[in-house]
mmCIF file of C-alpha atoms and ligand atoms in Angstrom:
data_model
loop_
_atom_site.group_PDB
_atom_site.id
_atom_site.type_symbol
_atom_site.label_atom_id
_atom_site.label_comp_id
_atom_site.label_asym_id
_atom_site.label_seq_id
_atom_site.Cartn_x
_atom_site.Cartn_y
_atom_site.Cartn_z
ATOM 1 C CA MET Y 1 107.379 88.048 99.894
ATOM 2 C CA ASP Y 2 107.093 84.254 99.539
ATOM 3 C CA LYS Y 3 107.396 82.290 96.287
ATOM 4 C CA ARG Y 4 103.646 82.170 95.479
ATOM 5 C CA GLU Y 5 103.232 85.907 96.092
ATOM 6 C CA GLN Y 6 106.173 86.615 93.796
ATOM 7 C CA THR Y 7 104.699 84.338 91.103
ATOM 8 C CA ILE Y 8 101.326 86.136 91.298
ATOM 9 C CA LYS Y 9 102.994 89.532 91.185
ATOM 10 C CA ASN Y 10 105.106 88.540 88.144
ATOM 11 C CA MET Y 11 102.024 87.170 86.408
ATOM 12 C CA PHE Y 12 100.152 90.471 86.786
ATOM 13 C CA SER Y 13 103.179 92.501 85.740
ATOM 14 C CA GLU Y 14 103.312 90.454 82.505
ATOM 15 C CA ILE Y 15 99.640 91.005 81.615
ATOM 16 C CA ALA Y 16 99.314 94.603 82.903
ATOM 17 C CA GLU Y 17 99.342 96.264 79.470
ATOM 18 C CA SER Y 18 96.654 94.042 77.961
ATOM 19 C CA TYR Y 19 94.651 93.587 81.208
ATOM 20 C CA ASP Y 20 91.871 96.106 80.451
ATOM 21 C CA GLN Y 21 91.357 94.924 76.900
ATOM 22 C CA ALA Y 22 91.182 91.270 77.977
ATOM 23 C CA ASN Y 23 88.813 92.159 80.822
ATOM 24 C CA SER Y 24 86.392 93.948 78.504
ATOM 25 C CA VAL Y 25 86.389 91.176 75.905
ATOM 26 C CA LEU Y 26 86.220 88.224 78.325
ATOM 27 C CA SER Y 27 83.458 89.711 80.492
ATOM 28 C CA LEU Y 28 81.688 91.524 77.611
ATOM 29 C CA GLY Y 29 82.021 94.633 79.781
ATOM 30 C CA ILE Y 30 79.861 93.163 82.576
ATOM 31 C CA HIS Y 31 82.594 93.750 85.171
ATOM 32 C CA HIS Y 32 81.834 97.497 84.902
ATOM 33 C CA VAL Y 33 78.169 96.833 85.758
ATOM 34 C CA TRP Y 34 79.197 94.690 88.770
ATOM 35 C CA LYS Y 35 81.606 97.380 89.994
ATOM 36 C CA LYS Y 36 78.948 100.110 89.746
ATOM 37 C CA LYS Y 37 76.586 97.866 91.720
ATOM 38 C CA LEU Y 38 79.226 97.347 94.423
ATOM 39 C CA VAL Y 39 79.684 101.120 94.748
ATOM 40 C CA LYS Y 40 75.915 101.581 95.119
ATOM 41 C CA MET Y 41 75.665 98.780 97.695
ATOM 42 C CA SER Y 42 78.565 100.250 99.695
ATOM 43 C CA GLY Y 43 76.322 103.186 100.658
ATOM 44 C CA ILE Y 44 79.156 105.643 100.000
ATOM 45 C CA ALA Y 45 78.114 109.243 99.423
ATOM 46 C CA MET Y 46 79.627 112.580 98.393
ATOM 47 C CA GLY Y 47 82.584 113.447 100.640
ATOM 48 C CA GLY Y 48 83.285 109.819 101.633
ATOM 49 C CA LYS Y 49 86.748 108.330 102.100
ATOM 50 C CA VAL Y 50 87.502 105.069 100.269
ATOM 51 C CA LEU Y 51 90.422 102.647 100.012
ATOM 52 C CA ASP Y 52 90.418 100.273 97.040
ATOM 53 C CA CYS Y 53 92.883 97.404 97.623
ATOM 54 C CA ALA Y 54 94.392 95.346 94.792
ATOM 55 C CA THR Y 55 93.051 98.118 92.566
ATOM 56 C CA GLY Y 56 95.044 96.922 89.548
ATOM 57 C CA THR Y 57 94.391 99.333 86.684
ATOM 58 C CA GLY Y 58 92.014 101.344 88.888
ATOM 59 C CA ASP Y 59 88.498 100.706 87.516
ATOM 60 C CA LEU Y 60 86.753 100.340 90.892
ATOM 61 C CA ALA Y 61 88.637 103.310 92.378
ATOM 62 C CA ILE Y 62 87.398 105.381 89.428
ATOM 63 C CA GLU Y 63 83.773 104.321 90.043
ATOM 64 C CA PHE Y 64 84.095 105.324 93.714
ATOM 65 C CA LYS Y 65 85.646 108.697 92.910
ATOM 66 C CA LYS Y 66 82.742 109.556 90.594
ATOM 67 C CA VAL Y 67 80.442 109.234 93.640
ATOM 68 C CA VAL Y 68 82.514 110.805 96.449
ATOM 69 C CA GLY Y 69 83.345 113.862 94.324
ATOM 70 C CA ASP Y 70 86.002 116.505 94.955
ATOM 71 C CA SER Y 71 85.184 116.703 98.667
ATOM 72 C CA GLY Y 72 85.821 112.968 99.052
ATOM 73 C CA GLU Y 73 88.996 110.928 98.778
ATOM 74 C CA VAL Y 74 89.844 107.663 97.023
ATOM 75 C CA ILE Y 75 93.140 105.830 97.376
ATOM 76 C CA GLY Y 76 93.883 102.836 95.154
ATOM 77 C CA THR Y 77 96.614 100.401 96.218
ATOM 78 C CA ASP Y 78 98.199 97.328 94.644
ATOM 79 C CA PHE Y 79 101.421 95.346 95.162
ATOM 80 C CA CYS Y 80 102.174 95.242 91.419
ATOM 81 C CA GLN Y 81 103.679 98.487 90.086
ATOM 82 C CA GLU Y 82 103.059 97.555 86.431
ATOM 83 C CA MET Y 83 99.294 97.201 87.053
ATOM 84 C CA LEU Y 84 99.219 100.492 88.991
ATOM 85 C CA ASP Y 85 101.135 102.276 86.217
ATOM 86 C CA VAL Y 86 98.080 101.999 83.947
ATOM 87 C CA ALA Y 87 95.675 103.634 86.456
ATOM 88 C CA PRO Y 88 96.627 107.363 86.737
ATOM 89 C CA ALA Y 89 96.134 108.132 83.027
ATOM 90 C CA LYS Y 90 92.673 106.531 83.136
ATOM 91 C CA ALA Y 91 91.680 108.673 86.146
ATOM 92 C CA LYS Y 92 93.155 111.798 84.566
ATOM 93 C CA ALA Y 93 91.243 111.197 81.325
ATOM 94 C CA LYS Y 94 88.054 111.365 83.388
ATOM 95 C CA ASN Y 95 89.255 114.417 85.333
ATOM 96 C CA LEU Y 96 89.323 112.461 88.585
ATOM 97 C CA ASP Y 97 91.923 113.029 91.272
ATOM 98 C CA ILE Y 98 92.802 109.610 92.746
ATOM 99 C CA GLN Y 99 95.951 108.655 94.660
ATOM 100 C CA PHE Y 100 97.523 105.363 93.571
ATOM 101 C CA ARG Y 101 100.054 103.739 95.903
ATOM 102 C CA LEU Y 102 102.063 100.538 96.072
ATOM 103 C CA ALA Y 103 100.879 98.415 99.035
ATOM 104 C CA ASP Y 104 100.254 94.798 99.985
ATOM 105 C CA ALA Y 105 96.607 94.173 100.913
ATOM 106 C CA SER Y 106 97.703 92.006 103.840
ATOM 107 C CA ALA Y 107 99.903 94.747 105.375
ATOM 108 C CA LEU Y 108 98.185 98.046 104.629
ATOM 109 C CA PRO Y 109 100.267 101.161 105.389
ATOM 110 C CA PHE Y 110 97.365 103.077 107.001
ATOM 111 C CA ASP Y 111 96.264 103.872 110.551
ATOM 112 C CA GLU Y 112 93.163 102.320 112.095
ATOM 113 C CA ASN Y 113 89.620 103.659 111.466
ATOM 114 C CA GLN Y 114 90.523 105.756 108.407
ATOM 115 C CA PHE Y 115 88.043 104.819 105.710
ATOM 116 C CA ASP Y 116 84.258 104.793 105.335
ATOM 117 C CA VAL Y 117 84.571 101.992 102.799
ATOM 118 C CA THR Y 118 87.412 99.646 101.913
ATOM 119 C CA SER Y 119 87.038 97.500 98.805
ATOM 120 C CA ILE Y 120 88.724 94.765 96.817
ATOM 121 C CA SER Y 121 87.496 93.467 93.453
ATOM 122 C CA PHE Y 122 88.800 90.242 91.927
ATOM 123 C CA GLY Y 123 91.787 90.660 94.220
ATOM 124 C CA ILE Y 124 91.137 88.629 97.379
ATOM 125 C CA ARG Y 125 91.353 85.315 95.446
ATOM 126 C CA ASN Y 126 94.929 86.226 94.548
ATOM 127 C CA VAL Y 127 96.089 87.355 97.980
ATOM 128 C CA GLU Y 128 98.332 84.714 99.529
ATOM 129 C CA GLN Y 129 97.754 85.880 103.128
ATOM 130 C CA ARG Y 130 93.990 86.064 102.735
ATOM 131 C CA GLU Y 131 93.038 86.047 106.412
ATOM 132 C CA MET Y 132 95.500 88.847 107.142
ATOM 133 C CA ALA Y 133 94.069 90.948 104.311
ATOM 134 C CA ILE Y 134 90.464 90.408 105.475
ATOM 135 C CA LYS Y 135 91.515 91.512 108.969
ATOM 136 C CA ASP Y 136 93.640 94.428 107.811
ATOM 137 C CA MET Y 137 90.889 95.827 105.594
ATOM 138 C CA ALA Y 138 88.621 95.873 108.677
ATOM 139 C CA ARG Y 139 91.346 97.492 110.789
ATOM 140 C CA VAL Y 140 91.715 100.520 108.491
ATOM 141 C CA THR Y 141 87.928 100.923 108.101
ATOM 142 C CA LYS Y 142 85.817 102.937 110.570
ATOM 143 C CA SER Y 143 83.667 101.020 113.018
ATOM 144 C CA GLY Y 144 80.276 100.521 111.337
ATOM 145 C CA GLY Y 145 81.899 101.136 107.944
ATOM 146 C CA ARG Y 146 81.899 98.577 105.141
ATOM 147 C CA VAL Y 147 84.431 96.305 103.534
ATOM 148 C CA MET Y 148 83.096 95.467 100.070
ATOM 149 C CA ILE Y 149 84.434 92.397 98.280
ATOM 150 C CA LEU Y 150 83.718 91.429 94.658
ATOM 151 C CA GLU Y 151 84.966 87.981 93.681
ATOM 152 C CA PHE Y 152 84.219 85.099 91.340
ATOM 153 C CA GLY Y 153 82.059 82.219 92.538
ATOM 154 C CA GLN Y 154 80.594 79.110 90.965
ATOM 155 C CA ILE Y 155 77.223 78.781 89.201
ATOM 156 C CA ARG Y 156 74.966 76.130 90.770
ATOM 157 C CA THR Y 157 71.992 76.247 88.339
ATOM 158 C CA PRO Y 158 72.488 73.054 86.219
ATOM 159 C CA VAL Y 159 72.185 73.972 82.498
ATOM 160 C CA ILE Y 160 73.546 77.505 82.871
ATOM 161 C CA ARG Y 161 76.455 76.077 84.880
ATOM 162 C CA ASP Y 162 77.352 73.682 82.015
ATOM 163 C CA PHE Y 163 77.385 76.495 79.436
ATOM 164 C CA TYR Y 164 79.420 78.774 81.658
ATOM 165 C CA ASN Y 165 81.877 76.009 82.576
ATOM 166 C CA PHE Y 166 82.506 75.310 78.901
ATOM 167 C CA TYR Y 167 83.221 79.019 78.372
ATOM 168 C CA SER Y 168 85.341 79.275 81.498
ATOM 169 C CA HIS Y 169 87.362 76.038 80.989
ATOM 170 C CA LYS Y 170 87.858 76.195 77.223
ATOM 171 C CA VAL Y 171 87.151 79.619 75.693
ATOM 172 C CA LEU Y 172 88.418 81.965 78.414
ATOM 173 C CA PRO Y 173 91.979 80.558 78.780
ATOM 174 C CA TRP Y 174 92.350 80.404 74.994
ATOM 175 C CA LEU Y 175 90.935 83.886 74.271
ATOM 176 C CA GLY Y 176 92.749 85.451 77.250
ATOM 177 C CA GLY Y 177 95.946 83.854 75.952
ATOM 178 C CA VAL Y 178 95.407 85.230 72.440
ATOM 179 C CA ILE Y 179 94.788 88.784 73.723
ATOM 180 C CA SER Y 180 97.588 88.875 76.311
ATOM 181 C CA GLY Y 181 100.089 86.408 74.865
ATOM 182 C CA LYS Y 182 100.089 84.799 78.348
ATOM 183 C CA PRO Y 183 97.713 81.805 78.308
ATOM 184 C CA LYS Y 184 98.949 80.596 81.711
ATOM 185 C CA ALA Y 185 97.562 83.721 83.417
ATOM 186 C CA TYR Y 186 94.078 83.031 82.057
ATOM 187 C CA GLN Y 187 94.305 79.322 82.866
ATOM 188 C CA TYR Y 188 95.117 80.445 86.417
ATOM 189 C CA LEU Y 189 92.056 82.753 86.367
ATOM 190 C CA ASN Y 190 89.808 79.786 85.549
ATOM 191 C CA ASP Y 191 91.500 77.345 87.954
ATOM 192 C CA SER Y 192 91.545 79.728 90.927
ATOM 193 C CA SER Y 193 87.915 80.807 90.364
ATOM 194 C CA GLN Y 194 86.691 77.186 90.274
ATOM 195 C CA VAL Y 195 87.942 76.468 93.785
ATOM 196 C CA PHE Y 196 87.476 79.816 95.521
ATOM 197 C CA PRO Y 197 84.887 79.572 98.344
ATOM 198 C CA CYS Y 198 81.725 81.482 97.510
ATOM 199 C CA GLY Y 199 78.422 82.561 99.021
ATOM 200 C CA GLN Y 200 77.844 81.357 102.583
ATOM 201 C CA ASP Y 201 81.220 79.531 102.694
ATOM 202 C CA PHE Y 202 83.187 82.708 102.074
ATOM 203 C CA ALA Y 203 80.866 84.776 104.310
ATOM 204 C CA ASP Y 204 81.604 82.277 107.141
ATOM 205 C CA GLU Y 205 85.335 82.580 106.465
ATOM 206 C CA ILE Y 206 85.114 86.389 106.700
ATOM 207 C CA MET Y 207 83.077 86.217 109.939
ATOM 208 C CA SER Y 208 85.584 83.764 111.455
ATOM 209 C CA THR Y 209 88.221 86.541 111.533
ATOM 210 C CA GLY Y 210 86.214 88.108 114.397
ATOM 211 C CA MET Y 211 86.522 91.577 112.852
ATOM 212 C CA TYR Y 212 83.005 91.913 111.443
ATOM 213 C CA GLU Y 213 79.533 92.493 112.872
ATOM 214 C CA LYS Y 214 77.699 91.036 109.898
ATOM 215 C CA VAL Y 215 78.408 89.744 106.384
ATOM 216 C CA SER Y 216 75.816 89.461 103.617
ATOM 217 C CA PHE Y 217 76.291 88.412 100.020
ATOM 218 C CA THR Y 218 74.633 88.971 96.637
ATOM 219 C CA PRO Y 219 75.148 86.596 93.695
ATOM 220 C CA LEU Y 220 75.697 88.288 90.323
ATOM 221 C CA SER Y 221 74.784 86.759 86.952
ATOM 222 C CA PHE Y 222 73.678 83.373 88.400
ATOM 223 C CA GLY Y 223 76.692 83.234 90.727
ATOM 224 C CA ILE Y 224 79.513 83.921 88.260
ATOM 225 C CA ALA Y 225 80.549 86.488 90.868
ATOM 226 C CA TYR Y 226 79.434 87.637 94.322
ATOM 227 C CA ILE Y 227 79.436 90.928 96.189
ATOM 228 C CA TYR Y 228 80.109 90.575 99.929
ATOM 229 C CA THR Y 229 79.014 93.454 102.168
ATOM 230 C CA CYS Y 230 80.941 93.207 105.426
ATOM 231 C CA ILE Y 231 80.047 95.516 108.338
ATOM 232 C CA VAL Y 232 83.054 96.288 110.511
ATOM 233 C CA LYS Y 233 82.716 95.866 114.313
HETATM 234 C C1 LIG B 1 92.489 90.317 88.757
HETATM 235 S S1 LIG B 1 93.342 91.752 89.249
HETATM 236 C C2 LIG B 1 92.015 92.807 89.773
HETATM 237 C C3 LIG B 1 92.309 94.254 89.549
HETATM 238 C C4 LIG B 1 91.134 95.195 89.775
HETATM 239 N N1 LIG B 1 90.773 95.254 91.169
HETATM 240 C C5 LIG B 1 89.937 94.840 88.928
HETATM 241 O O1 LIG B 1 88.873 94.543 89.476
HETATM 242 O O2 LIG B 1 90.068 94.860 87.700
HETATM 243 C C6 LIG B 1 94.066 91.272 90.785
HETATM 244 C C7 LIG B 1 95.001 92.301 91.362
HETATM 245 O O3 LIG B 1 95.350 91.878 92.679
HETATM 246 C C8 LIG B 1 96.671 92.333 92.921
HETATM 247 N N2 LIG B 1 97.185 91.613 94.097
HETATM 248 C C9 LIG B 1 97.343 90.290 94.267
HETATM 249 N N3 LIG B 1 97.816 90.019 95.489
HETATM 250 C C10 LIG B 1 97.951 91.211 96.129
HETATM 251 C C11 LIG B 1 98.383 91.596 97.416
HETATM 252 N N4 LIG B 1 98.784 90.694 98.314
HETATM 253 N N5 LIG B 1 98.382 92.909 97.740
HETATM 254 C C12 LIG B 1 97.980 93.836 96.827
HETATM 255 N N6 LIG B 1 97.570 93.541 95.583
HETATM 256 C C13 LIG B 1 97.543 92.237 95.235
HETATM 257 C C14 LIG B 1 97.378 92.045 91.618
HETATM 258 O O4 LIG B 1 98.576 92.741 91.476
HETATM 259 C C15 LIG B 1 96.316 92.482 90.615
HETATM 260 O O5 LIG B 1 96.470 93.829 90.244
#
């Protein structure tokens, strides 16, 4: 693991305990709505097999498991043990049987063509070896299956953009810092989101890996975030 990967991992291990609370407050719970929408758009059905990468505290894995049911399978992976440690109790409280495993998204410990859907929410921006992760998620997904990516973007509509940027630059790092005691982590959230490629730019980057047949994208809440639906070759 290189220095930046280690820094990211340490950052998430430090905020793991307060991560869910901060997420709910900072997004006013909207991240749950976005995750449910991603699951719907993935086309997954009862009995499906899903891998959720960079699952963190497991929210997206939980949404998938609700849909695939007992006959389906959901595995959630992350490279930060402290984030993963929060997930099993949340799944158990909802009576959902989900496997959580330690794994780097850019070197997934799974054979080829295993999953109907592979997903990553608010994770790809943090992955140091991004191209490798985008390729590896396609590798473990069945041909014709979907890799679903949820990630922050940038708002382009003028007035709304100014309001959101004020919130994102000023309020979010401060409030995230108050809740977690780690203001740097929430400054990083704002800084990394501001520069992450979004919309067509990120779709082009995904297509350039040569692993996908087609990539489409859907802006959420004026472009605060995007869902990318990537069809595997
Ligand atoms: C912002 S959190 C998102 C967690 C969760 N998916 C969600 O939507 O709430 C980002 C997660 O990415 C994980 N992560 C970052 N780089 C990773 C990598 N290379 N492999 C696996 N997980 C990684 C972090 O440990 C962290 O749990």
